JSON list of C-alpha atoms in Angstrom, two decimals:
[
{"chain": "C", "resi": 1, "resn": "MET", "atom": "CA", "xyz": [13.41, -17.73, 12.80]},
{"chain": "C", "resi": 2, "resn": "SER", "atom": "CA", "xyz": [10.78, -15.03, 13.12]},
{"chain": "C", "resi": 3, "resn": "THR", "atom": "CA", "xyz": [10.86, -11.74, 11.25]},
{"chain": "C", "resi": 4, "resn": "ILE", "atom": "CA", "xyz": [10.00, -8.29, 12.57]},
{"chain": "C", "resi": 5, "resn": "TYR", "atom": "CA", "xyz": [8.18, -6.26, 9.93]},
{"chain": "C", "resi": 6, "resn": "GLY", "atom": "CA", "xyz": [7.37, -2.58, 10.07]},
{"chain": "C", "resi": 7, "resn": "TYR", "atom": "CA", "xyz": [4.37, -1.08, 8.28]},
{"chain": "C", "resi": 8, "resn": "ALA", "atom": "CA", "xyz": [4.22, 2.64, 7.50]},
{"chain": "C", "resi": 9, "resn": "ARG", "atom": "CA", "xyz": [1.41, 4.37, 5.63]},
{"chain": "C", "resi": 10, "resn": "CYS", "atom": "CA", "xyz": [1.04, 7.94, 4.55]},
{"chain": "C", "resi": 11, "resn": "SER", "atom": "CA", "xyz": [-2.26, 9.15, 3.20]},
{"chain": "C", "resi": 12, "resn": "LEU", "atom": "CA", "xyz": [-1.11, 12.01, 1.02]},
{"chain": "C", "resi": 13, "resn": "ALA", "atom": "CA", "xyz": [1.36, 12.28, -1.83]},
{"chain": "C", "resi": 14, "resn": "GLU", "atom": "CA", "xyz": [4.86, 13.41, -0.86]},
{"chain": "C", "resi": 15, "resn": "ASP", "atom": "CA", "xyz": [4.39, 16.73, -2.64]},
{"chain": "C", "resi": 16, "resn": "LYS", "atom": "CA", "xyz": [1.44, 17.53, -0.34]},
{"chain": "C", "resi": 17, "resn": "GLY", "atom": "CA", "xyz": [3.68, 17.78, 2.73]},
{"chain": "C", "resi": 18, "resn": "GLN", "atom": "CA", "xyz": [3.45, 14.30, 4.26]},
{"chain": "C", "resi": 19, "resn": "ASP", "atom": "CA", "xyz": [6.24, 11.79, 4.09]},
{"chain": "C", "resi": 20, "resn": "LEU", "atom": "CA", "xyz": [7.04, 8.45, 5.65]},
{"chain": "C", "resi": 21, "resn": "ASN", "atom": "CA", "xyz": [10.44, 9.32, 7.11]},
{"chain": "C", "resi": 22, "resn": "ARG", "atom": "CA", "xyz": [9.30, 9.74, 10.74]},
{"chain": "C", "resi": 23, "resn": "GLN", "atom": "CA", "xyz": [7.39, 6.47, 10.71]},
{"chain": "C", "resi": 24, "resn": "VAL", "atom": "CA", "xyz": [10.23, 4.57, 9.06]},
{"chain": "C", "resi": 25, "resn": "ARG", "atom": "CA", "xyz": [12.73, 5.97, 11.58]},
{"chain": "C", "resi": 26, "resn": "GLU", "atom": "CA", "xyz": [10.49, 4.98, 14.54]},
{"chain": "C", "resi": 27, "resn": "LEU", "atom": "CA", "xyz": [9.94, 1.50, 13.11]},
{"chain": "C", "resi": 28, "resn": "ARG", "atom": "CA", "xyz": [13.67, 0.94, 12.65]},
{"chain": "C", "resi": 29, "resn": "GLU", "atom": "CA", "xyz": [14.32, 2.16, 16.22]},
{"chain": "C", "resi": 30, "resn": "ALA", "atom": "CA", "xyz": [11.69, -0.35, 17.43]},
{"chain": "C", "resi": 31, "resn": "GLY", "atom": "CA", "xyz": [13.56, -3.20, 15.75]},
{"chain": "C", "resi": 32, "resn": "ALA", "atom": "CA", "xyz": [11.82, -3.61, 12.40]},
{"chain": "C", "resi": 33, "resn": "GLU", "atom": "CA", "xyz": [14.04, -5.62, 10.08]},
{"chain": "C", "resi": 34, "resn": "GLU", "atom": "CA", "xyz": [11.96, -5.13, 6.95]},
{"chain": "C", "resi": 35, "resn": "ILE", "atom": "CA", "xyz": [9.72, -2.10, 6.42]},
{"chain": "C", "resi": 36, "resn": "ILE", "atom": "CA", "xyz": [6.74, -2.05, 4.08]},
{"chain": "C", "resi": 37, "resn": "THR", "atom": "CA", "xyz": [5.48, 1.41, 3.08]},
{"chain": "C", "resi": 38, "resn": "GLU", "atom": "CA", "xyz": [2.31, 2.56, 1.41]},
{"chain": "C", "resi": 39, "resn": "ARG", "atom": "CA", "xyz": [0.80, 5.80, 0.13]},
{"chain": "C", "resi": 40, "resn": "GLU", "atom": "CA", "xyz": [-2.92, 5.29, 0.35]},
{"chain": "C", "resi": 41, "resn": "HIS", "atom": "CA", "xyz": [-5.85, 7.20, 1.77]},
{"chain": "C", "resi": 42, "resn": "GLY", "atom": "CA", "xyz": [-6.91, 5.89, 5.17]},
{"chain": "C", "resi": 43, "resn": "ASP", "atom": "CA", "xyz": [-10.40, 4.91, 4.07]},
{"chain": "C", "resi": 44, "resn": "ALA", "atom": "CA", "xyz": [-9.19, 2.95, 1.04]},
{"chain": "C", "resi": 45, "resn": "LYS", "atom": "CA", "xyz": [-10.81, -0.47, 0.94]},
{"chain": "C", "resi": 46, "resn": "VAL", "atom": "CA", "xyz": [-7.68, -2.25, -0.23]},
{"chain": "C", "resi": 47, "resn": "LYS", "atom": "CA", "xyz": [-4.17, -1.42, 0.89]},
{"chain": "C", "resi": 48, "resn": "GLN", "atom": "CA", "xyz": [-2.14, -3.62, -1.43]},
{"chain": "C", "resi": 49, "resn": "ASN", "atom": "CA", "xyz": [1.15, -3.52, 0.46]},
{"chain": "C", "resi": 50, "resn": "LEU", "atom": "CA", "xyz": [-0.57, -4.21, 3.78]},
{"chain": "C", "resi": 51, "resn": "GLU", "atom": "CA", "xyz": [-2.36, -7.18, 2.25]},
{"chain": "C", "resi": 52, "resn": "MET", "atom": "CA", "xyz": [0.94, -8.42, 0.85]},
{"chain": "C", "resi": 53, "resn": "LEU", "atom": "CA", "xyz": [2.53, -8.08, 4.29]},
{"chain": "C", "resi": 54, "resn": "LEU", "atom": "CA", "xyz": [-0.29, -9.99, 5.97]},
{"chain": "C", "resi": 55, "resn": "ASP", "atom": "CA", "xyz": [0.00, -12.71, 3.31]},
{"chain": "C", "resi": 56, "resn": "THR", "atom": "CA", "xyz": [3.80, -12.89, 3.70]},
{"chain": "C", "resi": 57, "resn": "ALA", "atom": "CA", "xyz": [4.02, -12.88, 7.50]},
{"chain": "C", "resi": 58, "resn": "ALA", "atom": "CA", "xyz": [4.48, -16.35, 8.96]},
{"chain": "C", "resi": 59, "resn": "GLU", "atom": "CA", "xyz": [3.59, -17.82, 12.33]},
{"chain": "C", "resi": 60, "resn": "GLY", "atom": "CA", "xyz": [5.59, -16.15, 15.11]},
{"chain": "C", "resi": 61, "resn": "ASP", "atom": "CA", "xyz": [6.42, -13.03, 13.09]},
{"chain": "C", "resi": 62, "resn": "THR", "atom": "CA", "xyz": [5.87, -9.52, 14.44]},
{"chain": "C", "resi": 63, "resn": "ILE", "atom": "CA", "xyz": [4.32, -6.53, 12.68]},
{"chain": "C", "resi": 64, "resn": "ILE", "atom": "CA", "xyz": [5.05, -3.08, 14.10]},
{"chain": "C", "resi": 65, "resn": "THR", "atom": "CA", "xyz": [3.24, 0.13, 13.19]},
{"chain": "C", "resi": 66, "resn": "THR", "atom": "CA", "xyz": [3.27, 3.59, 14.71]},
{"chain": "C", "resi": 67, "resn": "GLU", "atom": "CA", "xyz": [-0.49, 4.09, 15.18]},
{"chain": "C", "resi": 68, "resn": "VAL", "atom": "CA", "xyz": [-3.76, 2.21, 14.73]},
{"chain": "C", "resi": 69, "resn": "SER", "atom": "CA", "xyz": [-4.70, 4.74, 12.02]},
{"chain": "C", "resi": 70, "resn": "ARG", "atom": "CA", "xyz": [-1.73, 3.61, 9.92]},
{"chain": "C", "resi": 71, "resn": "LEU", "atom": "CA", "xyz": [-3.32, 0.15, 9.65]},
{"chain": "C", "resi": 72, "resn": "SER", "atom": "CA", "xyz": [-6.91, 1.20, 9.18]},
{"chain": "C", "resi": 73, "resn": "ARG", "atom": "CA", "xyz": [-9.45, 3.96, 9.63]},
{"chain": "C", "resi": 74, "resn": "SER", "atom": "CA", "xyz": [-12.31, 1.47, 9.60]},
{"chain": "C", "resi": 75, "resn": "THR", "atom": "CA", "xyz": [-13.41, -0.54, 12.61]},
{"chain": "C", "resi": 76, "resn": "GLN", "atom": "CA", "xyz": [-14.53, -3.39, 10.38]},
{"chain": "C", "resi": 77, "resn": "GLN", "atom": "CA", "xyz": [-11.26, -3.46, 8.45]},
{"chain": "C", "resi": 78, "resn": "LEU", "atom": "CA", "xyz": [-9.16, -3.36, 11.63]},
{"chain": "C", "resi": 79, "resn": "CYS", "atom": "CA", "xyz": [-11.16, -6.26, 13.08]},
{"chain": "C", "resi": 80, "resn": "GLU", "atom": "CA", "xyz": [-10.47, -8.20, 9.86]},
{"chain": "C", "resi": 81, "resn": "ILE", "atom": "CA", "xyz": [-6.74, -7.45, 10.22]},
{"chain": "C", "resi": 82, "resn": "ILE", "atom": "CA", "xyz": [-6.80, -8.64, 13.84]},
{"chain": "C", "resi": 83, "resn": "ASN", "atom": "CA", "xyz": [-8.53, -11.84, 12.71]},
{"chain": "C", "resi": 84, "resn": "VAL", "atom": "CA", "xyz": [-5.65, -12.46, 10.27]},
{"chain": "C", "resi": 85, "resn": "VAL", "atom": "CA", "xyz": [-3.10, -11.71, 13.01]},
{"chain": "C", "resi": 86, "resn": "LYS", "atom": "CA", "xyz": [-4.86, -14.22, 15.27]},
{"chain": "C", "resi": 87, "resn": "ALA", "atom": "CA", "xyz": [-5.27, -16.90, 12.58]},
{"chain": "C", "resi": 88, "resn": "LYS", "atom": "CA", "xyz": [-1.62, -16.63, 11.52]},
{"chain": "C", "resi": 89, "resn": "LYS", "atom": "CA", "xyz": [-0.39, -16.50, 15.14]},
{"chain": "C", "resi": 90, "resn": "LEU", "atom": "CA", "xyz": [1.39, -13.16, 14.77]},
{"chain": "C", "resi": 91, "resn": "ARG", "atom": "CA", "xyz": [2.26, -10.38, 17.18]},
{"chain": "C", "resi": 92, "resn": "LEU", "atom": "CA", "xyz": [1.13, -6.82, 16.39]},
{"chain": "C", "resi": 93, "resn": "ILE", "atom": "CA", "xyz": [2.85, -3.92, 18.10]},
{"chain": "C", "resi": 94, "resn": "ILE", "atom": "CA", "xyz": [1.38, -0.44, 17.93]},
{"chain": "C", "resi": 95, "resn": "LEU", "atom": "CA", "xyz": [4.16, 1.77, 19.24]},
{"chain": "C", "resi": 96, "resn": "GLY", "atom": "CA", "xyz": [3.42, 3.60, 22.46]},
{"chain": "C", "resi": 97, "resn": "SER", "atom": "CA", "xyz": [-0.01, 2.00, 22.62]},
{"chain": "C", "resi": 98, "resn": "ILE", "atom": "CA", "xyz": [-0.51, -1.76, 22.77]},
{"chain": "C", "resi": 99, "resn": "THR", "atom": "CA", "xyz": [0.99, -5.10, 21.88]},
{"chain": "C", "resi": 100, "resn": "VAL", "atom": "CA", "xyz": [-1.51, -7.64, 20.58]},
{"chain": "C", "resi": 101, "resn": "ASP", "atom": "CA", "xyz": [0.21, -10.99, 20.98]},
{"chain": "C", "resi": 102, "resn": "CYS", "atom": "CA", "xyz": [-1.69, -13.70, 19.11]},
{"chain": "C", "resi": 103, "resn": "ARG", "atom": "CA", "xyz": [1.23, -16.11, 18.79]},
{"chain": "C", "resi": 104, "resn": "SER", "atom": "CA", "xyz": [-0.81, -18.60, 20.84]},
{"chain": "C", "resi": 105, "resn": "GLY", "atom": "CA", "xyz": [-3.69, -18.28, 18.35]},
{"chain": "C", "resi": 106, "resn": "GLU", "atom": "CA", "xyz": [-5.79, -16.29, 20.82]},
{"chain": "C", "resi": 107, "resn": "ILE", "atom": "CA", "xyz": [-6.21, -12.66, 21.80]},
{"chain": "C", "resi": 108, "resn": "ASP", "atom": "CA", "xyz": [-6.82, -11.61, 25.37]},
{"chain": "C", "resi": 109, "resn": "PRO", "atom": "CA", "xyz": [-10.14, -9.79, 25.96]},
{"chain": "C", "resi": 110, "resn": "MET", "atom": "CA", "xyz": [-8.54, -6.52, 27.13]},
{"chain": "C", "resi": 111, "resn": "SER", "atom": "CA", "xyz": [-6.38, -6.28, 24.01]},
{"chain": "C", "resi": 112, "resn": "GLN", "atom": "CA", "xyz": [-9.42, -7.05, 21.84]},
{"chain": "C", "resi": 113, "resn": "ALA", "atom": "CA", "xyz": [-11.45, -4.31, 23.56]},
{"chain": "C", "resi": 114, "resn": "PHE", "atom": "CA", "xyz": [-8.62, -1.77, 23.37]},
{"chain": "C", "resi": 115, "resn": "ILE", "atom": "CA", "xyz": [-7.94, -2.36, 19.69]},
{"chain": "C", "resi": 116, "resn": "GLN", "atom": "CA", "xyz": [-11.65, -2.09, 18.84]},
{"chain": "C", "resi": 117, "resn": "MET", "atom": "CA", "xyz": [-11.99, 1.19, 20.77]},
{"chain": "C", "resi": 118, "resn": "SER", "atom": "CA", "xyz": [-8.89, 2.53, 19.04]},
{"chain": "C", "resi": 119, "resn": "ALA", "atom": "CA", "xyz": [-10.42, 1.63, 15.69]},
{"chain": "C", "resi": 120, "resn": "VAL", "atom": "CA", "xyz": [-13.63, 3.48, 16.53]},
{"chain": "C", "resi": 121, "resn": "PHE", "atom": "CA", "xyz": [-11.68, 6.65, 17.38]},
{"chain": "C", "resi": 122, "resn": "SER", "atom": "CA", "xyz": [-9.58, 6.32, 14.24]},
{"chain": "C", "resi": 123, "resn": "GLU", "atom": "CA", "xyz": [-12.70, 5.99, 12.11]},
{"chain": "C", "resi": 124, "resn": "LEU", "atom": "CA", "xyz": [-14.29, 8.97, 13.87]},
{"chain": "C", "resi": 125, "resn": "GLU", "atom": "CA", "xyz": [-11.17, 11.06, 13.25]},
{"chain": "C", "resi": 126, "resn": "LEU", "atom": "CA", "xyz": [-11.38, 10.30, 9.53]},
{"chain": "C", "resi": 127, "resn": "SER", "atom": "CA", "xyz": [-15.04, 11.37, 9.44]}
]
């Protein structure tokens, strides 16, 4: 049986005004059964909980996040994440944006292009 994971990341400490509640609520509404959260700056090289989630997810599982920028602010890093999604035959849902379904082990060219463009804009926003 496949699992639906949610991934929420907030870049600032809770006392700085950002919290994860909105993301967690949206992920639950989208059907996430297990939600992984992280407080880490967007340009951090290693997001430990995201890496753990990618390691844990099994073939056929789904990962949901609210925005591309929650996964990564780096085009290179997002492409690496997509490679893991493809290799592990997962489905990635970015709410209100795109579903990247790699459960067949492939990614369609339009999804690949869209996710790469989204990563570029996310990285630009960080800069």
